[in-house]
XYZ file of C-alpha atoms in Angstrom:
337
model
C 105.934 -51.168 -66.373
C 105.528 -47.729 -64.590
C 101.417 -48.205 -65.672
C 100.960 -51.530 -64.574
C 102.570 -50.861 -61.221
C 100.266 -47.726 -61.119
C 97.326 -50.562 -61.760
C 98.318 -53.049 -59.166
C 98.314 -49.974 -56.648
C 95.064 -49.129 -57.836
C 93.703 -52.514 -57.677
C 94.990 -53.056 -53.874
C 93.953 -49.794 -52.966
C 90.399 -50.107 -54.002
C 90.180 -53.901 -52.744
C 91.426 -52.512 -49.284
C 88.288 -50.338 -49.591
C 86.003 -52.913 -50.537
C 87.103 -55.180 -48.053
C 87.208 -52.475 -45.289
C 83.643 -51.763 -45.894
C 82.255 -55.231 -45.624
C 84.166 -55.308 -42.713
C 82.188 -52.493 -40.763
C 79.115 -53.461 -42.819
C 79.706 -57.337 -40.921
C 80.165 -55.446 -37.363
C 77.151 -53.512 -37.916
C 75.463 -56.246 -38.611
C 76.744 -58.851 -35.831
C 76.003 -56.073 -33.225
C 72.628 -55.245 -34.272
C 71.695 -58.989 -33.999
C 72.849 -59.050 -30.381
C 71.154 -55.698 -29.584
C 67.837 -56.769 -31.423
C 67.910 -59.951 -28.429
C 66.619 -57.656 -26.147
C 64.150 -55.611 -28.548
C 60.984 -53.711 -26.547
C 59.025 -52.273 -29.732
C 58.423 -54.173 -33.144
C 61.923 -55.243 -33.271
C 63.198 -51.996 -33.595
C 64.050 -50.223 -31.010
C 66.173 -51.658 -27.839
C 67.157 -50.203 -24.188
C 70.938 -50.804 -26.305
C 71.412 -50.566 -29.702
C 74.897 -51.327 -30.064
C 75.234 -51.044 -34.149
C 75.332 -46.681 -33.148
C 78.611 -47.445 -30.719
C 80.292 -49.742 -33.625
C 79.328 -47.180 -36.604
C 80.816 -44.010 -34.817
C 83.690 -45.787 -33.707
C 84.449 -47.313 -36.833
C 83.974 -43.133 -38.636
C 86.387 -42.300 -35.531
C 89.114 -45.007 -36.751
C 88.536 -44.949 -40.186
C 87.122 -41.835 -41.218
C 84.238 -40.874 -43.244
C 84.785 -43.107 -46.108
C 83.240 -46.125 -43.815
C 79.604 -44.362 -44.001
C 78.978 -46.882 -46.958
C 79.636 -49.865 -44.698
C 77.300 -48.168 -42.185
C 74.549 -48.045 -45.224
C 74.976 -51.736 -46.067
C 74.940 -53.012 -42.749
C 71.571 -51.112 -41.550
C 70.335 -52.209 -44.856
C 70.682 -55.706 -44.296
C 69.028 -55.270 -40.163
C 66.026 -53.769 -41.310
C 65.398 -55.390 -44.534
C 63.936 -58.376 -42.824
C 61.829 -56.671 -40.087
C 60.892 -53.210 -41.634
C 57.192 -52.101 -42.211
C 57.976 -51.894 -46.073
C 60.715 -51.570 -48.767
C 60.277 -47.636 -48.799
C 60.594 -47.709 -44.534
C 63.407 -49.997 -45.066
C 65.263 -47.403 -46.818
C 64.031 -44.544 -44.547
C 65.530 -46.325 -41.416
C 68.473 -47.250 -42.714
C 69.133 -43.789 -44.033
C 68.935 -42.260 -40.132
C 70.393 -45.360 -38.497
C 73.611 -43.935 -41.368
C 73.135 -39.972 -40.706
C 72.960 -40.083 -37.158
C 76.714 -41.255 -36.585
C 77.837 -40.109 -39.561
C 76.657 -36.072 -38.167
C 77.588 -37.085 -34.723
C 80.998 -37.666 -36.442
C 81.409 -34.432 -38.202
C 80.286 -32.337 -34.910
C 82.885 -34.432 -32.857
C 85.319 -33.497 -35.614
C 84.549 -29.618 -35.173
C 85.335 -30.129 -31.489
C 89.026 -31.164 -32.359
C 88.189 -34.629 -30.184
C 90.445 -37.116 -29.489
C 90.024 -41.017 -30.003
C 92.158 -41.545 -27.162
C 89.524 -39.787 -24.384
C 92.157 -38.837 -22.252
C 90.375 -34.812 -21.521
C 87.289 -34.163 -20.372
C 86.140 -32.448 -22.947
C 86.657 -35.429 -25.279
C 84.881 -37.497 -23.068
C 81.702 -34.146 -22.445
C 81.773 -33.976 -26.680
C 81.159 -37.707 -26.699
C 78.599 -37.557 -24.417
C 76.542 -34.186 -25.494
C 77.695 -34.132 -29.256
C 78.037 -37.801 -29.984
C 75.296 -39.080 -27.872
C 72.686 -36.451 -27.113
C 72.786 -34.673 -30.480
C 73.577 -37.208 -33.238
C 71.195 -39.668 -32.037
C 68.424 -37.562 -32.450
C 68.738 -38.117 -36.330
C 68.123 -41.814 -36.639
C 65.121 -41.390 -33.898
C 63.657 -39.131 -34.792
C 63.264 -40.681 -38.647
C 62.890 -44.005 -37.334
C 60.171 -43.700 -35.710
C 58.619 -41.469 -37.885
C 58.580 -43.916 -40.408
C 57.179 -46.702 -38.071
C 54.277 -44.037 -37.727
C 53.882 -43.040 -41.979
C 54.187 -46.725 -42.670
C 51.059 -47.456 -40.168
C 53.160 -50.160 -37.982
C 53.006 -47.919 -34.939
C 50.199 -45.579 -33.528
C 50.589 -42.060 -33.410
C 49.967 -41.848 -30.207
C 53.051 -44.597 -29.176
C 54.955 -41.410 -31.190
C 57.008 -40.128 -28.120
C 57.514 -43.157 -26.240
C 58.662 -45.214 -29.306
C 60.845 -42.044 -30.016
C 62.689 -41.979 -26.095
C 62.833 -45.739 -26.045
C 64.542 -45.710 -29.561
C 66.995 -41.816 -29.180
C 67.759 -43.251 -25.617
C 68.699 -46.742 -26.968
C 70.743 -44.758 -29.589
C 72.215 -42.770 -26.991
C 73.525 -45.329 -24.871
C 75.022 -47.548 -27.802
C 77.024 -44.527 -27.835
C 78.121 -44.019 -24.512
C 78.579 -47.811 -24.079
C 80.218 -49.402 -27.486
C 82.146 -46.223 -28.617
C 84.273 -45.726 -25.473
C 84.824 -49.428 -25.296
C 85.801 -50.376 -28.938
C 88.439 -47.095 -28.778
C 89.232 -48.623 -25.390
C 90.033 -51.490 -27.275
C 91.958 -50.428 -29.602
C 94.593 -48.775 -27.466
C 95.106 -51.887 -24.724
C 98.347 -53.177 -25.631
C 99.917 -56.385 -23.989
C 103.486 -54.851 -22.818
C 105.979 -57.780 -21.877
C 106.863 -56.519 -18.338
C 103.561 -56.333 -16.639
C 103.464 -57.422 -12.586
C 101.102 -60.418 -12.207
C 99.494 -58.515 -9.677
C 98.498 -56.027 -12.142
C 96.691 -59.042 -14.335
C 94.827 -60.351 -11.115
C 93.558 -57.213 -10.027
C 91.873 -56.696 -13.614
C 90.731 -60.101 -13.274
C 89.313 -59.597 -10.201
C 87.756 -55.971 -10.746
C 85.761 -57.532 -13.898
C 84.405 -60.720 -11.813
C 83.399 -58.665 -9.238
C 82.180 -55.798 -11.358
C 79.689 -58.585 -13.296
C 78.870 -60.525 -9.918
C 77.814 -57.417 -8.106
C 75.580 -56.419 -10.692
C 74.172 -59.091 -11.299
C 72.433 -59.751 -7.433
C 71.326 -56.327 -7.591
C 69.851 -55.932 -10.860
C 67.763 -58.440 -9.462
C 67.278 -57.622 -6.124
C 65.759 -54.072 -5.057
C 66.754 -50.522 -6.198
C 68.651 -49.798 -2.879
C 71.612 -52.245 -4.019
C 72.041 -50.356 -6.977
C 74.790 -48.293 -5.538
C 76.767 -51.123 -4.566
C 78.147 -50.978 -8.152
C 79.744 -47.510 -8.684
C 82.406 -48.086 -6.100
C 83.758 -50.854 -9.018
C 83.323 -48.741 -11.802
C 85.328 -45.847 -9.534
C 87.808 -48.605 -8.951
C 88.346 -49.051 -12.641
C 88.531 -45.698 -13.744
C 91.543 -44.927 -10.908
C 93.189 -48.298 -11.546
C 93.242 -48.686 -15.579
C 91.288 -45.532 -17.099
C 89.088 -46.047 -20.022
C 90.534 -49.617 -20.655
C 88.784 -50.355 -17.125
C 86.420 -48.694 -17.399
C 84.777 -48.879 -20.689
C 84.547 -52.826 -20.007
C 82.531 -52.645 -16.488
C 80.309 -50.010 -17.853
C 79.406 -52.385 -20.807
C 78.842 -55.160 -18.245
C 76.972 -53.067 -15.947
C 74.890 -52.119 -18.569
C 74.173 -55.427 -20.051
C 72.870 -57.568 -17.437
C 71.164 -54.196 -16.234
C 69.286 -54.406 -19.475
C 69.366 -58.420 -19.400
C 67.042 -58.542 -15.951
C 65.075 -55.764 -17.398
C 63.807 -57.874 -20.561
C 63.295 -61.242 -17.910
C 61.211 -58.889 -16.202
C 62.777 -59.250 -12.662
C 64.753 -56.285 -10.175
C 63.820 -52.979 -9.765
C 63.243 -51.956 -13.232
C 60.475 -54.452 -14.048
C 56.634 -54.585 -13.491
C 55.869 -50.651 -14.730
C 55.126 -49.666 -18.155
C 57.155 -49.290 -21.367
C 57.834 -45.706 -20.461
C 58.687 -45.912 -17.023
C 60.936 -48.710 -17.154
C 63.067 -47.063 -19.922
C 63.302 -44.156 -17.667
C 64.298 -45.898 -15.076
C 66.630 -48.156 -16.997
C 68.083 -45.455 -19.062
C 68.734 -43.184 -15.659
C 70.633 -46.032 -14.277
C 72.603 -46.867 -17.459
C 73.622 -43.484 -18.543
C 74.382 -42.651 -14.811
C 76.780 -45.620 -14.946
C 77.947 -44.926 -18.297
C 78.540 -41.062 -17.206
C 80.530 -42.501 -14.370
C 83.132 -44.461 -16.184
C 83.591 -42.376 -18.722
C 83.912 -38.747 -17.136
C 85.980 -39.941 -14.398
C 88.464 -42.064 -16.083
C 89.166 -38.921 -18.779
C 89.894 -36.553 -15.925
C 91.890 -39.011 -14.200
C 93.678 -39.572 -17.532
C 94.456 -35.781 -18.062
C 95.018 -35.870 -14.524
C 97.957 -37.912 -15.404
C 98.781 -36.579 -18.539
C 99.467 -33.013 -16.725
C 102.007 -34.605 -13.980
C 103.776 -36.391 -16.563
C 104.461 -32.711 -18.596
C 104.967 -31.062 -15.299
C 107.653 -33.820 -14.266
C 109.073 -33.757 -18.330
C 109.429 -29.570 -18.021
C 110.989 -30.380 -14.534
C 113.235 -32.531 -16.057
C 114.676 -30.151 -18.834
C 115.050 -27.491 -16.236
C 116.705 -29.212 -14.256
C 119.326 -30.039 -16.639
C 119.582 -26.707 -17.988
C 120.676 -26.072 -14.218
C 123.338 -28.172 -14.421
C 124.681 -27.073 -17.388
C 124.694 -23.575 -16.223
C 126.126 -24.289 -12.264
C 128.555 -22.163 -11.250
C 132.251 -21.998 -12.616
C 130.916 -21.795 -16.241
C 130.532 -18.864 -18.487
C 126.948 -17.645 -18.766
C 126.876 -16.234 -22.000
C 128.540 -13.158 -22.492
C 129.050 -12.092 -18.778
C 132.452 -12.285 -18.150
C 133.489 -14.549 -15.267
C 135.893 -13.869 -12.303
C 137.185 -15.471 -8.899
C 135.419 -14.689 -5.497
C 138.726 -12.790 -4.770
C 138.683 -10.281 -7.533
C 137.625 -6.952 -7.314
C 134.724 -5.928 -8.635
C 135.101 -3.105 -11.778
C 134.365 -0.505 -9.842
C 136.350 -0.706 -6.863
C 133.358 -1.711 -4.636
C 133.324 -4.778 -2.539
């Protein structure tokens, strides 16, 4: 009896495995089917390549044993629109390194899924972002190149378009997906509370989208929202305006209208990318120190708390410790007053 219970266990345990896998390898997947909507180079590479966000927060959540969903999934993107069978494999292998490093350097920073420091939210950004992604563009394209579907001379501009595109799947997905995963739907929440998210997110989307189609100098007009949502509701703000700031950014971008459109390849990711991870930086930065921000008050009000009872268990007319106590009317050992 003892080994067939030790069987069943094994059996669940390994079919919670398999299933968990497909799961992540179905997100990849789904995401990089949305992000490939707005493709810029041979179907490869995108201004946001959401399938990076989804695989680091999935290693973040899960831990490393989801890298084989990562492989599957990127398997099954490129197989269909990659130069060869041999390039197939060779993307698919950096589209799995890059998170899967970015996850072992955030890791070795001690960070925190929760993003409530700044230095969770700077590792994200310079380890998670910056550093990872350079993996899975810098093979990428370098396969694109070997395989002769891109000129060598489309090298570096393939390879910003595709490590910014990276970057920003990062900056974008990750924080929201975490975000995510920590909202919880307490039973006594003010209706106010509900309307004013409401209300943040419509304007946050309407905003954006007159003046990603308008001119540059209305551009502005949408960091005072995603300040808004970082004060109000932290990362579960605003992770979600970032994403929509970013999308329908990128959105009017590929229909060729607002300030981003009518310059070349280059110069329109630049542009795109400055405005996007400027956003991005915005959200995420500020809600983590106004989350620590908060965290610190509530330990400072907690140790003033235990203090203060420690004072009232030690007010006058009780013995403290060992030293003997005595009326206001005695005299004092020595004879002194």
């Amino acid at each position: 009896m003892a080994a067939v219970a030790r069987d069943d266990g094994t059996i669940r345990r390994y079919g919670a495995m398999v299933l968990r896998i497909a799961a992540v390898a179905a997100l990849y997947y789904a995401g990089a089917r949305i992000g490939l909507l707005q493709e810029l180079v041979r179907g490869q590479v995108t201004p946001l390549w959401p399938p990076t966000g989804i695989a680091l927060a999935c290693l973040l959540l899960l831990g490393p044993a989801a890298w084989p969903g990562i492989a599957l999934g990127a398997l099954a993107v490129n197989a269909p629109i990659g130069p060869s069978p041999l390039g197939v494999v060779g993307i698919a292998a950096g589209n799995t390194l890059a998170p899967l490093c970015a996850f072992l350097l955030l890791q070795r920073a001690d960070f925190r899924i929760s993003l409530d420091r700044l230095r969770d939210a700077l590792a994200l950004v310079f380890l998670g972002a910056l550093l990872g992604m350079l993996i899975s563009a810098t093979i990428g394209t370098a396969v694109l190149v070997l395989a002769g579907a891109l000129p060598s001379d489309a090298f570096w501009p393939a390879w910003s378009v595709w490590w910014t595109g990276d970057a920003m799947g990062v900056l974008v997905i990750t924080p929201l997906l975490l975000a995510l995963r920590g909202v919880r739907m307490p039973r006594e929440v003010r209706p106010y509370r509900w309307l004013e998210a409401a209300v943040l997110l419509v304007g946050t989307a309407a905003v954006t989208l007159v003046a990603t189609r308008s001119v540059a100098a209305l551009l502005f007009l949408v960091f005072p929202f995603l300040i808004w949502a970082a004060l109000r509701f932290q990362l579960a703000g605003a992770a979600p305006c970032s994403f929509i700031v970013s999308v329908l950014a990128i959105k009017a971008t590929a229909e060729d209208v607002g300030p981003f459109s009518g310059n070349s390849l280059l110069t329109q990711m630049v542009t795109l990318q400055a405005f996007n991870g400027t956003t991005a930086l915005t959200a995420l930065l500020l809600s983590a120190i106004i989350a620590e921000r908060n965290n610190t008050r509530r330990q400072i009000e907690r140790v003033c708390t235990e203090l203060a009872e420690v004072v009232v268990r030690l007010a006058p007319g009780e013995n403290f410790g060992n030293w003997p106590s005595r009326r206001h009317d005695e005299e004092p050992p020595d004879g002194r007053g």
